């Protein structure tokens, strides 16, 4: 991906090549099976997850109007944004980690663009046939067969896209009610818009744009090389072994005839979903789907040559003939960072108490001296019940001997998700105070489950001792 | 990964009639990238700010639902990020034209100083 010196003088106005439709040949093999498995698992999760129930509600629901995220047994509130940020950092480090090990694994197997494109290509294959029939069909004049096949494809595509759109909305609005409303044509404007919008995006991206999304729209494709090093596994053509390429009969001893292992059958080009020739080296268009490895291996088998003319290997192994080196500082650093982040995330999530307490000092008065020799401070406590059920809480305060907490309201039962401001007064006898202030700790504890407690620190102010 | 050779289009039977002009590509790029950053900004912003504070007495007395608030916030962010993108593209694209403006190069009169702005609006190739 380096540019040679002679082009540096003046770069051309544009490298843009007009898009041409790619008719990728179907491929079978180890990596194709792996990719199909990824498609089935990932799409399966996507379409099934919103239908799973958990304690009388949808297990996975992002309720934006109520600002609550339900993920199985846990309810996340805006106050838990920290967890989401943490999760995003974990996702980013995972991307670095896997990219450093084996290049664009994400692109080839897990990216929604790849996964839905695979699904749409499958629908295309069952209606329009294989790549040669598809190409012929496109070139043929409009006739009854073309209309029939094209409209069958469109019906499947549009149906699948709409189902995808409705499922997407089902993550944000309970999916069972959503389907009930669709059945009676009483969908709200927001829901209709998002169903159609996401359906259309799926239809356009997976049906028509396909590899162009990876080539022109994806930022990750442009900066992924920064995560590569010489030991990163990439899909490469073994030039030394393959060249000089050329056709030959199976019976010919190609070495004696001065030929390399590549029989120049062009299969690797025909299967490529982005339409590149892997024999020209690593290119930005390559999404590492490994289709060329599968097809080349099958050709090598037919020729009785060893497999792996195109294979996962590293630049260093290929050029310098060194051993593949997976464990190296970059991978170890990313790996241990990732492990630390995941472990601490799980620990934090496990120790998460669905209760919050904040204490704010009354700004209007520092303190008040009462007749009985007591000093009074006023605070405003904010109590948040983040649990899924209501609780009754007791408030207490930690401090010196003789300290008292006075509340105006005795009723501290909060509904799920309720936030309550509680004005409180703290009284400390003059004898219990040595300086002009001390730190105190408020504590709220659920009466029905003592483990459910939260602390809030604040400062108690007093006049200087006389 | 030695020298990057030109990619030859593979399915080359037919000439593609659809060539996007540079200006169209610039617009598409800016709108798309600003959409991505605006989505991220919307998520981060509304994770900590409840759009309900936008309604009522706080601002102009509008009545905005939460969903309306989210939409307003998203399109606001998008407008902002797109504006940044368009200005960026404008500066990058007009840099050479501004330098190559004939009046500046030949030194034919100081009136050429207003050239760069004119250059920005010249037609696209």
Short mmCIF file of N, CA, C and O in Angstrom, two decimals, chain A residues 6 22 26 97 135 143 146 163 199 201 239 252 290 360 426 431-432 435 439 444:
data_model
loop_
_atom_site.label_atom_id
_atom_site.label_comp_id
_atom_site.label_asym_id
_atom_site.label_seq_id
_atom_site.Cartn_x
_atom_site.Cartn_y
_atom_site.Cartn_z
N UNK A 6 7.72 7.81 -8.47
CA UNK A 6 7.48 8.60 -9.69
C UNK A 6 6.08 9.19 -9.75
O UNK A 6 5.83 10.11 -10.50
N UNK A 22 -20.43 -6.67 -10.21
CA UNK A 22 -19.58 -7.85 -10.06
C UNK A 22 -20.46 -9.09 -9.93
O UNK A 22 -21.40 -9.12 -9.14
N UNK A 26 -19.86 -18.60 -7.05
CA UNK A 26 -20.10 -19.25 -5.76
C UNK A 26 -18.89 -20.11 -5.39
O UNK A 26 -18.22 -20.66 -6.27
N UNK A 97 -7.05 -5.85 18.38
CA UNK A 97 -6.45 -7.15 18.71
C UNK A 97 -6.59 -8.12 17.54
O UNK A 97 -5.61 -8.69 17.05
N UNK A 135 -25.29 -13.10 -15.18
CA UNK A 135 -24.74 -12.18 -16.16
C UNK A 135 -25.53 -12.26 -17.47
O UNK A 135 -25.89 -11.23 -18.05
N UNK A 143 -37.80 -10.31 -21.11
CA UNK A 143 -38.78 -11.30 -21.57
C UNK A 143 -39.47 -11.88 -20.38
O UNK A 143 -39.23 -11.45 -19.25
N UNK A 146 -37.05 -13.27 -17.68
CA UNK A 146 -36.32 -12.22 -16.97
C UNK A 146 -37.22 -11.50 -15.99
O UNK A 146 -36.86 -11.25 -14.84
N UNK A 163 -38.57 -7.24 6.83
CA UNK A 163 -38.48 -8.03 8.07
C UNK A 163 -37.30 -7.52 8.90
O UNK A 163 -37.39 -7.38 10.13
N UNK A 199 -35.17 -0.85 6.58
CA UNK A 199 -35.39 -1.83 5.51
C UNK A 199 -34.78 -1.37 4.21
O UNK A 199 -34.09 -2.11 3.52
N UNK A 201 -32.33 0.80 3.84
CA UNK A 201 -30.87 0.80 3.97
C UNK A 201 -30.32 -0.60 3.75
O UNK A 201 -29.31 -0.79 3.06
N UNK A 239 3.87 -15.51 -4.62
CA UNK A 239 4.40 -15.18 -5.94
C UNK A 239 5.55 -16.11 -6.33
O UNK A 239 5.62 -16.58 -7.46
N UNK A 252 1.67 -32.55 -17.65
CA UNK A 252 2.96 -31.88 -17.89
C UNK A 252 3.70 -31.65 -16.58
O UNK A 252 3.10 -31.29 -15.57
N UNK A 290 -11.57 -14.67 2.10
CA UNK A 290 -10.89 -15.96 1.90
C UNK A 290 -11.54 -16.84 0.84
O UNK A 290 -11.24 -18.02 0.74
N UNK A 360 -26.26 17.01 48.40
CA UNK A 360 -25.89 18.37 48.03
C UNK A 360 -26.16 19.27 49.24
O UNK A 360 -27.26 19.25 49.82
N UNK A 426 -29.08 17.72 59.55
CA UNK A 426 -28.15 16.94 60.38
C UNK A 426 -27.79 17.81 61.59
O UNK A 426 -27.43 18.98 61.44
N UNK A 431 -20.42 19.71 71.61
CA UNK A 431 -19.35 18.94 72.27
C UNK A 431 -18.72 17.92 71.34
O UNK A 431 -17.57 17.53 71.52
N UNK A 432 -19.47 17.50 70.33
CA UNK A 432 -18.94 16.49 69.43
C UNK A 432 -18.07 17.05 68.34
O UNK A 432 -17.55 16.32 67.51
N UNK A 435 -13.29 20.97 65.24
CA UNK A 435 -12.86 22.05 64.35
C UNK A 435 -14.03 22.78 63.75
O UNK A 435 -15.11 22.84 64.34
N UNK A 439 -16.09 15.57 57.79
CA UNK A 439 -16.71 14.81 56.71
C UNK A 439 -17.73 13.85 57.28
O UNK A 439 -17.49 13.19 58.29
N UNK A 444 -27.98 5.11 52.34
CA UNK A 444 -29.35 4.63 52.12
C UNK A 444 -29.29 3.12 51.99
O UNK A 444 -28.39 2.59 51.34
#
